[in-house]
Coordinates of C-alpha atoms in Angstrom, one line a residue:
Chain A
M20 CA -50.3 -6.4 13.4
N21 CA -50.8 -7.7 16.9
T22 CA -48.2 -7.1 19.7
M23 CA -46.3 -10.3 19.0
Q24 CA -46.1 -9.5 15.3
L25 CA -44.9 -6.0 16.1
I26 CA -42.2 -7.4 18.4
E27 CA -41.2 -9.9 15.7
H28 CA -40.9 -7.2 13.1
A29 CA -39.2 -4.9 15.6
V30 CA -36.5 -7.6 16.0
L31 CA -36.2 -8.1 12.3
D32 CA -36.0 -4.3 11.8
A33 CA -33.3 -4.0 14.4
M34 CA -31.3 -6.6 12.5
G35 CA -31.8 -4.7 9.2
M36 CA -33.7 -7.6 7.8
L37 CA -36.8 -5.8 6.6
D38 CA -36.8 -4.2 3.2
D39 CA -37.8 -0.6 2.8
H40 CA -41.5 -1.5 2.2
E41 CA -41.7 -3.8 5.1
S42 CA -39.9 -1.4 7.4
E43 CA -42.3 1.4 6.4
A44 CA -45.3 -0.9 7.1
F45 CA -43.9 -1.9 10.4
N46 CA -43.3 1.7 11.5
S47 CA -46.7 2.7 10.4
A48 CA -48.3 -0.1 12.3
L49 CA -46.1 0.8 15.3
E50 CA -47.2 4.4 15.1
A51 CA -50.8 3.3 15.0
S52 CA -50.6 1.0 18.0
P53 CA -51.6 2.0 21.5
A54 CA -48.9 3.9 23.5
S55 CA -48.4 1.0 25.9
V56 CA -47.8 -1.4 23.1
R57 CA -45.5 1.0 21.3
E58 CA -43.4 1.5 24.4
R59 CA -43.1 -2.2 24.9
V60 CA -42.1 -2.8 21.3
I61 CA -39.5 0.0 21.3
A62 CA -38.0 -1.2 24.5
E63 CA -37.8 -4.8 23.1
Q64 CA -36.2 -3.5 20.0
A65 CA -33.7 -1.5 21.9
R66 CA -32.9 -4.5 24.0
L67 CA -32.4 -6.8 21.1
A68 CA -30.6 -4.4 18.9
D69 CA -27.7 -4.5 21.4
L70 CA -25.9 -7.6 20.3
Q71 CA -22.4 -6.4 21.2
G72 CA -21.7 -9.6 22.9
L73 CA -21.7 -11.3 19.5
L74 CA -19.2 -8.9 18.0
P75 CA -15.5 -9.9 17.5
E76 CA -13.0 -8.1 19.6
V77 CA -11.1 -6.3 16.9
S78 CA -9.9 -2.7 16.7
P79 CA -10.0 -0.4 13.7
D80 CA -6.9 0.9 12.0
P81 CA -6.1 4.3 13.7
Q82 CA -6.2 5.9 10.3
L83 CA -9.8 5.0 9.8
R84 CA -10.8 8.0 11.9
E85 CA -9.3 10.4 9.4
K86 CA -10.8 8.5 6.5
V87 CA -14.2 8.7 8.1
I88 CA -13.9 12.5 8.6
I89 CA -12.8 13.0 5.0
A90 CA -15.6 10.7 3.7
V91 CA -18.1 12.9 5.5
R92 CA -16.5 16.1 4.1
E93 CA -16.7 14.7 0.6
A94 CA -20.3 13.6 1.0
V95 CA -21.2 17.0 2.3
L96 CA -19.5 18.5 -0.7
A97 CA -21.1 16.1 -3.2
D98 CA -24.5 16.8 -1.8
A99 CA -24.1 20.5 -2.0
V100 CA -22.7 20.3 -5.5
A101 CA -25.7 18.2 -6.5
K102 CA -28.0 20.8 -5.0
A103 CA -26.3 23.5 -6.9
A104 CA -26.4 21.5 -10.1
E105 CA -30.1 21.0 -9.6
S106 CA -30.5 24.7 -9.4
E107 CA -28.4 25.2 -12.4
E108 CA -30.6 22.8 -14.4
D109 CA -33.7 24.7 -13.4
D110 CA -31.9 27.9 -14.4
Q111 CA -33.3 29.4 -11.3
P112 CA -31.7 31.3 -8.5
L113 CA -30.2 28.8 -6.1
S114 CA -33.0 27.3 -4.2
I115 CA -31.1 27.4 -0.9
R116 CA -31.0 31.1 -1.1
K117 CA -34.1 31.7 -3.2
S118 CA -35.2 34.6 -1.0
Q119 CA -32.0 36.4 -1.7
G120 CA -32.2 35.8 -5.5
I121 CA -28.8 34.6 -6.2
H122 CA -28.3 34.3 -9.9
R123 CA -25.9 32.5 -12.3
G124 CA -23.6 35.5 -12.4
W125 CA -23.2 35.5 -8.7
R126 CA -22.4 31.8 -8.8
V127 CA -19.6 32.5 -11.3
G128 CA -18.3 34.9 -8.7
A129 CA -18.4 32.1 -6.2
I130 CA -15.8 30.3 -8.3
A131 CA -13.5 33.3 -7.9
G132 CA -14.4 33.2 -4.2
I133 CA -13.3 29.7 -3.6
A134 CA -10.3 30.2 -5.7
A135 CA -9.5 33.2 -3.7
A136 CA -9.7 31.1 -0.6
M137 CA -7.2 28.8 -2.1
A138 CA -5.1 31.7 -3.2
F139 CA -4.7 33.3 0.1
G140 CA -4.3 30.1 2.0
V141 CA -7.6 30.1 3.8
A142 CA -8.1 26.7 5.3
F143 CA -11.6 26.9 3.9
W144 CA -13.0 23.6 5.2
Q145 CA -11.2 23.8 8.5
S146 CA -13.0 27.0 9.3
T147 CA -16.3 26.7 7.5
L148 CA -17.3 23.1 7.2
R149 CA -20.6 23.5 8.8
Y150 CA -23.5 22.1 6.8
G151 CA -25.6 25.1 7.5
D152 CA -22.9 27.5 6.5
L153 CA -22.4 25.6 3.3
E154 CA -26.0 26.2 2.4
E155 CA -25.9 29.7 3.7
R156 CA -22.9 30.5 1.6
F157 CA -24.5 28.8 -1.3
V158 CA -21.7 28.4 -2.1
S159 CA -18.7 27.4 -2.6
N160 CA -19.8 24.0 -3.5
L161 CA -20.5 24.9 -7.0
A162 CA -17.3 26.8 -6.9
L163 CA -15.4 23.9 -5.6
Q164 CA -16.7 21.8 -8.5
G165 CA -15.6 24.6 -10.7
A166 CA -12.2 24.5 -9.2
I167 CA -11.9 20.8 -9.7
N168 CA -13.1 21.1 -13.2
A169 CA -10.8 23.9 -14.0
Y170 CA -7.7 22.9 -12.1
G171 CA -7.9 19.2 -11.7
A172 CA -8.6 16.7 -8.9
E173 CA -5.7 17.9 -6.8
S174 CA -7.5 21.1 -6.1
R175 CA -9.8 18.9 -4.0
D176 CA -6.7 18.0 -1.9
V177 CA -6.0 21.6 -1.4
L178 CA -9.5 22.1 0.1
L179 CA -10.0 18.8 1.9
R180 CA -6.6 17.8 3.0
P181 CA -4.9 21.1 4.0
H182 CA -2.4 19.2 6.1
L183 CA -0.9 17.9 2.8
V184 CA -0.5 21.3 1.4
D185 CA 2.4 23.8 1.8
S186 CA 1.1 27.3 1.3
I187 CA 3.9 29.6 0.2
R188 CA 3.2 33.4 0.2
F189 CA 5.1 35.8 -1.9
A190 CA 6.1 39.3 -0.7
S191 CA 5.6 42.1 -3.1
S192 CA 8.8 43.7 -4.6
Q193 CA 7.1 47.0 -5.2
P194 CA 5.6 49.5 -2.8
D195 CA 1.9 49.9 -2.9
S196 CA 1.6 46.9 -5.2
A197 CA -1.8 45.3 -5.5
V198 CA -0.2 42.0 -6.5
E199 CA -0.9 39.1 -4.1
I200 CA 0.6 35.7 -4.8
T201 CA 0.3 32.4 -3.1
L202 CA 1.7 29.1 -4.2
Q203 CA -0.1 26.0 -2.8
Y204 CA 2.2 23.0 -3.2
L205 CA 1.2 19.3 -2.9
E206 CA 4.6 17.8 -2.5
E207 CA 3.5 14.2 -2.7
K208 CA 1.9 14.8 -6.1
G209 CA 4.4 17.3 -7.5
V210 CA 1.6 19.7 -8.2
G211 CA 1.2 23.3 -7.4
F212 CA -1.4 26.0 -7.7
L213 CA -0.1 29.5 -8.3
N214 CA -2.8 31.9 -7.3
C215 CA -2.2 35.5 -8.4
G216 CA -4.4 38.5 -7.5
G217 CA -4.0 42.0 -8.9
L218 CA -2.2 41.1 -12.2
A219 CA -3.0 43.4 -15.1
T220 CA -4.6 41.7 -18.1
T221 CA -3.1 43.0 -21.3
D222 CA -2.2 41.5 -24.6
T223 CA 1.4 42.7 -24.3
V224 CA 2.3 41.3 -20.9
Q225 CA 2.6 37.8 -19.6
Y226 CA 3.8 36.5 -16.2
A227 CA 6.3 33.9 -15.2
L228 CA 7.2 32.0 -12.1
V229 CA 10.9 31.8 -12.0
E230 CA 13.7 30.5 -9.8
L231 CA 16.2 33.1 -8.5
D232 CA 19.8 32.2 -8.3
T233 CA 22.1 32.7 -5.3
N234 CA 22.5 36.4 -6.2
D235 CA 18.8 36.8 -6.5
Q236 CA 19.0 37.1 -10.3
I237 CA 16.3 35.6 -12.5
G238 CA 17.1 32.1 -13.4
R239 CA 15.1 29.3 -15.0
T240 CA 11.5 29.8 -15.8
I241 CA 9.1 27.3 -14.2
S242 CA 6.0 28.5 -15.9
Q243 CA 4.9 31.4 -18.1
F244 CA 1.3 32.4 -18.5
A245 CA -1.2 35.1 -19.3
A246 CA -3.4 36.7 -16.6
T247 CA -7.0 35.7 -17.2
S248 CA -8.4 38.0 -14.5
S249 CA -7.1 40.9 -12.6
Q250 CA -9.1 39.6 -9.6
L251 CA -7.6 36.1 -9.7
T252 CA -5.5 34.0 -12.0
T253 CA -4.8 30.5 -11.0
Q254 CA -2.1 28.5 -12.8
R255 CA -1.7 24.8 -12.3
L256 CA 2.0 23.7 -12.2
E257 CA 3.0 20.1 -13.0
N258 CA 6.2 18.3 -12.1
L259 CA 7.0 20.8 -9.5
A260 CA 9.8 19.9 -7.1
L261 CA 10.4 22.5 -4.5
Q262 CA 13.0 22.4 -1.7
S263 CA 13.4 24.6 1.3
G264 CA 15.6 27.5 0.7
M265 CA 14.8 27.9 -3.0
R266 CA 14.1 31.5 -4.0
L267 CA 11.1 32.0 -6.3
A268 CA 9.8 35.1 -8.0
L269 CA 6.9 36.2 -10.1
V270 CA 8.0 38.4 -12.9
S271 CA 6.1 40.2 -15.6
V272 CA 7.3 39.5 -19.1
S273 CA 6.9 42.1 -21.9
L274 CA 5.9 40.5 -25.1
V275 CA 7.1 43.6 -26.9
D276 CA 10.7 43.7 -25.9
G277 CA 11.1 40.7 -23.6
T278 CA 12.0 42.7 -20.5
R279 CA 11.2 41.1 -17.2
E280 CA 10.3 42.9 -14.1
L281 CA 10.3 41.5 -10.6
L282 CA 6.8 41.6 -8.9
A283 CA 7.0 39.4 -5.9
T284 CA 9.5 37.0 -4.3
T285 CA 9.6 34.3 -1.7
T286 CA 11.9 31.8 0.0
V287 CA 10.5 28.3 0.0
S288 CA 10.1 26.8 3.4
I289 CA 8.4 23.4 3.5
Chain B
M1184 CA -15.9 -4.7 25.4
T1185 CA -16.6 -1.0 25.1
K1186 CA -19.7 0.0 27.0
H1187 CA -21.9 2.9 25.9
P1188 CA -23.8 4.0 29.0
R1189 CA -26.9 6.0 28.1
D1190 CA -26.8 9.7 28.7
P1191 CA -29.8 11.1 26.8
K1192 CA -28.7 14.7 27.3
A1193 CA -25.2 14.1 25.9
D1194 CA -26.6 11.9 23.1
L1195 CA -29.0 14.7 22.0
E1196 CA -26.4 17.4 22.2
L1197 CA -24.0 15.3 20.1
M1198 CA -26.6 14.7 17.4
Q1199 CA -27.7 18.3 17.5
R1200 CA -24.1 19.4 16.9
I1201 CA -23.9 17.0 14.0
A1202 CA -27.3 18.1 12.6
S1203 CA -26.1 21.7 12.7
G1204 CA -23.0 20.8 10.8
D1205 CA -20.4 21.0 13.5
E1206 CA -17.5 19.2 11.9
S1207 CA -15.8 18.4 15.1
A1208 CA -18.8 16.5 16.2
I1209 CA -18.3 13.8 13.6
G1210 CA -14.9 13.1 15.2
D1211 CA -16.6 12.9 18.6
L1212 CA -19.2 10.5 17.2
Y1213 CA -16.4 8.4 15.7
D1214 CA -14.5 8.4 19.0
R1215 CA -17.6 7.1 20.7
F1216 CA -18.9 4.6 18.3
G1217 CA -16.1 4.0 15.7
S1218 CA -14.9 0.8 17.4
L1219 CA -18.4 -0.6 17.7
V1220 CA -19.4 0.2 14.1
Y1221 CA -16.1 -1.3 12.9
R1222 CA -16.6 -4.5 14.8
M1223 CA -20.1 -4.8 13.3
A1224 CA -18.7 -4.2 9.8
Y1225 CA -15.7 -6.5 10.4
Q1226 CA -18.1 -9.3 11.3
T1227 CA -20.4 -8.8 8.3
M1228 CA -18.2 -7.7 5.4
P1229 CA -16.0 -10.2 3.5
T1230 CA -12.7 -8.3 3.9
R1231 CA -11.2 -5.7 6.2
A1232 CA -11.1 -3.2 3.3
D1233 CA -14.8 -3.7 2.8
A1234 CA -15.4 -3.2 6.5
E1235 CA -13.5 0.1 6.5
D1236 CA -15.4 1.3 3.4
A1237 CA -18.7 0.3 5.2
V1238 CA -17.7 2.2 8.3
Q1239 CA -17.1 5.4 6.3
E1240 CA -20.4 5.0 4.6
I1241 CA -22.2 4.4 7.9
F1242 CA -20.7 7.6 9.4
V1243 CA -21.8 9.5 6.3
R1244 CA -25.2 8.1 6.8
L1245 CA -25.2 9.0 10.4
W1246 CA -24.2 12.6 9.5
K1247 CA -26.9 12.9 7.0
T1248 CA -29.7 11.5 9.1
A1249 CA -28.6 13.0 12.5
D1250 CA -31.7 15.3 12.5
R1251 CA -33.9 12.2 12.5
Y1252 CA -32.5 10.9 15.8
D1253 CA -35.2 10.8 18.4
P1254 CA -33.9 10.3 21.9
K1255 CA -37.4 9.3 23.1
R1256 CA -37.3 6.4 20.7
A1257 CA -33.8 5.0 21.4
A1258 CA -30.5 5.6 23.1
L1259 CA -27.9 6.8 20.7
V1260 CA -26.0 3.6 20.8
T1261 CA -29.1 1.7 19.8
W1262 CA -29.8 4.1 17.0
V1263 CA -26.2 3.8 15.7
M1264 CA -26.4 0.0 15.8
L1265 CA -29.8 -0.1 14.0
L1266 CA -28.6 2.2 11.3
S1267 CA -25.3 0.4 11.0
R1268 CA -26.9 -3.0 10.7
R1269 CA -29.3 -1.9 8.1
H1270 CA -26.6 -0.3 6.1
L1271 CA -24.4 -3.4 6.4
V1272 CA -27.2 -5.7 5.2
D1273 CA -28.0 -3.3 2.4
R1274 CA -24.4 -3.2 1.4
L1275 CA -24.0 -6.9 1.5
R1276 CA -27.0 -7.3 -0.7
R1277 CA -26.0 -4.6 -3.1
S1278 CA -22.5 -5.9 -3.6
Q1279 CA -23.8 -9.4 -4.0
A1280 CA -21.1 -10.3 -1.6
R1281 CA -23.3 -12.8 0.1
L1282 CA -21.3 -14.8 2.4
R1283 CA -19.9 -17.6 0.2
T1284 CA -23.0 -17.5 -1.9
T1285 CA -22.1 -20.6 -3.7
A1286 CA -21.6 -22.6 -0.6
L1287 CA -24.8 -21.3 0.9
G1288 CA -26.6 -22.1 -2.4
D1289 CA -25.3 -25.6 -2.3
A1290 CA -26.5 -25.9 1.2
G1291 CA -29.9 -24.4 0.5
G1292 CA -32.3 -26.9 1.6
Q1293 CA -30.5 -29.9 0.0
T1294 CA -29.8 -32.1 3.0
P1295 CA -30.0 -31.6 6.7
G1296 CA -26.3 -32.2 6.9
D1297 CA -25.4 -29.1 5.0
V1298 CA -25.8 -26.5 7.7
P1299 CA -23.3 -28.2 10.0
S1300 CA -20.8 -28.5 7.2
E1301 CA -21.2 -24.8 6.3
M1302 CA -20.7 -24.0 10.0
K1303 CA -17.5 -26.0 10.1
R1304 CA -16.2 -24.0 7.1
L1305 CA -17.2 -20.7 8.7
E1306 CA -15.6 -21.6 12.0
Q1307 CA -12.3 -21.3 10.2
D1308 CA -12.9 -17.6 10.0
E1309 CA -12.3 -16.1 13.4
R1310 CA -14.9 -13.4 12.8
Y1311 CA -17.7 -15.8 12.9
R1312 CA -16.4 -18.2 15.6
D1313 CA -18.2 -16.8 18.6
V1314 CA -21.4 -16.2 16.6
L1315 CA -21.5 -19.7 15.2
E1316 CA -21.0 -21.3 18.6
L1317 CA -24.3 -19.6 19.6
V1318 CA -26.0 -20.4 16.2
K1319 CA -25.2 -24.1 16.7
S1320 CA -27.5 -24.1 19.7
L1321 CA -30.5 -23.1 17.6
P1322 CA -33.0 -25.4 16.0
E1323 CA -32.1 -26.3 12.4
L1324 CA -34.5 -24.0 10.6
Q1325 CA -33.4 -21.1 12.7
Q1326 CA -29.7 -21.9 12.0
R1327 CA -30.4 -22.0 8.3
V1328 CA -32.3 -18.7 8.4
V1329 CA -29.8 -16.9 10.5
I1330 CA -26.8 -17.9 8.4
R1331 CA -28.5 -16.8 5.3
A1332 CA -30.0 -13.6 6.6
Y1333 CA -27.5 -12.4 9.1
L1334 CA -24.3 -13.6 7.7
G1335 CA -25.3 -14.1 4.1
G1336 CA -27.2 -10.9 3.5
Q1337 CA -30.1 -12.6 1.8
T1338 CA -33.6 -11.1 2.0
L1339 CA -36.4 -12.9 3.8
R1340 CA -38.1 -13.5 0.5
Q1341 CA -35.0 -15.1 -1.0
I1342 CA -34.6 -17.3 2.1
G1343 CA -38.2 -18.4 1.9
E1344 CA -37.8 -19.3 -1.8
E1345 CA -34.6 -21.1 -1.2
L1346 CA -35.9 -23.1 1.7
D1347 CA -39.3 -23.5 0.2
T1348 CA -40.8 -22.0 3.3
P1349 CA -43.5 -19.4 3.7
I1350 CA -42.1 -16.0 4.4
G1351 CA -44.1 -15.7 7.6
T1352 CA -42.4 -18.8 8.9
V1353 CA -39.0 -17.4 7.9
K1354 CA -39.8 -14.2 9.8
S1355 CA -40.8 -16.0 12.9
A1356 CA -37.9 -18.3 12.8
L1357 CA -35.4 -15.5 12.3
S1358 CA -37.0 -13.4 15.0
R1359 CA -37.0 -16.2 17.5
A1360 CA -33.4 -17.0 16.6
L1361 CA -32.3 -13.5 17.2
V1362 CA -34.0 -13.3 20.5
R1363 CA -32.4 -16.6 21.5
L1364 CA -29.0 -15.5 20.3
R1365 CA -29.2 -12.3 22.2
E1366 CA -30.2 -14.1 25.4
R1367 CA -27.4 -16.6 25.0
A1368 CA -24.9 -13.8 24.3
V1369 CA -26.0 -12.0 27.5
E1370 CA -25.7 -15.3 29.5
E1371 CA -22.2 -16.0 28.1
A1372 CA -20.9 -12.4 28.3
P1373 CA -18.2 -12.0 30.9
T1374 CA -19.6 -10.2 34.0

């Protein structure tokens, strides 16, 4: 290409009018041109790219900013999940941490990790959404996908839209208890995630989230479930309607004699 | 109109923050260029909702390609505009949302009177009013090419085929048209 052709293509490139092949050819020709020509073409392209004078004077909706930030977060997640999935397909240690040899079993642990972040109210993305960190931590992206698969699409809200989530912590009713309970509540969807750490997994005991009455006596049962892991058990709660002031408790339920024992309580504040 | 004075150091720092994954940087990038990108999208996309979707996609693209930004090659505002325009044209082509394809197709090289009638129709849309005022001042071939390429999202090859014109001629016509449009826009911009 001669200089005029380069400038012509630079203009078309600036306007997005070249297809990928043409754009590549133009850039190759530009790279191969003498420095003085290249500078002239680049300057011309920069000058012509600025067509702000032709743009309408309109303003975006103020909410667009948040939508953009969420879109970027989701794209970062999608990329990371895709990377993790590729590694899964290859049945190899995650490529992003090859040198440290992270294996499938460790990735399974990651699911617990992300769920734990949910459980204990860690605003995961607020504090860790750094692309590099994501890769460093391997991480959590596969785990996030696992959380979405396991607990439904709303778990994405818990991670990506923490401002929509009320995180309700329970206080243990017994001294030296290892039980840790957090309920994450998406009011607008009527969905909650009850995250329980330190529950014993036996065939004879289940657990129940119950409402306490005004005398702190066990009232209606909201959900009863078996612990799937002593590390972390997450229970998705549907049609949940919480109000400030409600008293909730997690109780153990003996399947042998039906006795119920208070493990942790909380007063809802949303 | 929002101005974006060049500050190469600040440009580079911002893009380095984005490339390193600093989440707050995407908010800063939006604060700086959100309005500009939205105005470009609003002008190009068929609806406001499409424009908003396009803006989100563009910022995702900016985020993902931040490490490719070369301050020696262009000011950040230029790079943002280049990338945005490419994305918008791609999107327009992908979605087949070519600006009133039928109308353009009807006008495609049929009679010399078609371009003015198409312009008249487009003038009813405020998004295109200022642009079309400038387009009107171009020679007819340039008008046809600009409307199809810039507002209609057609490829150069498609335009050449529709107008039965060699692609080299289409390229030259479009390039000259864009140069002229830019010059006129500068002349008419309020000082």
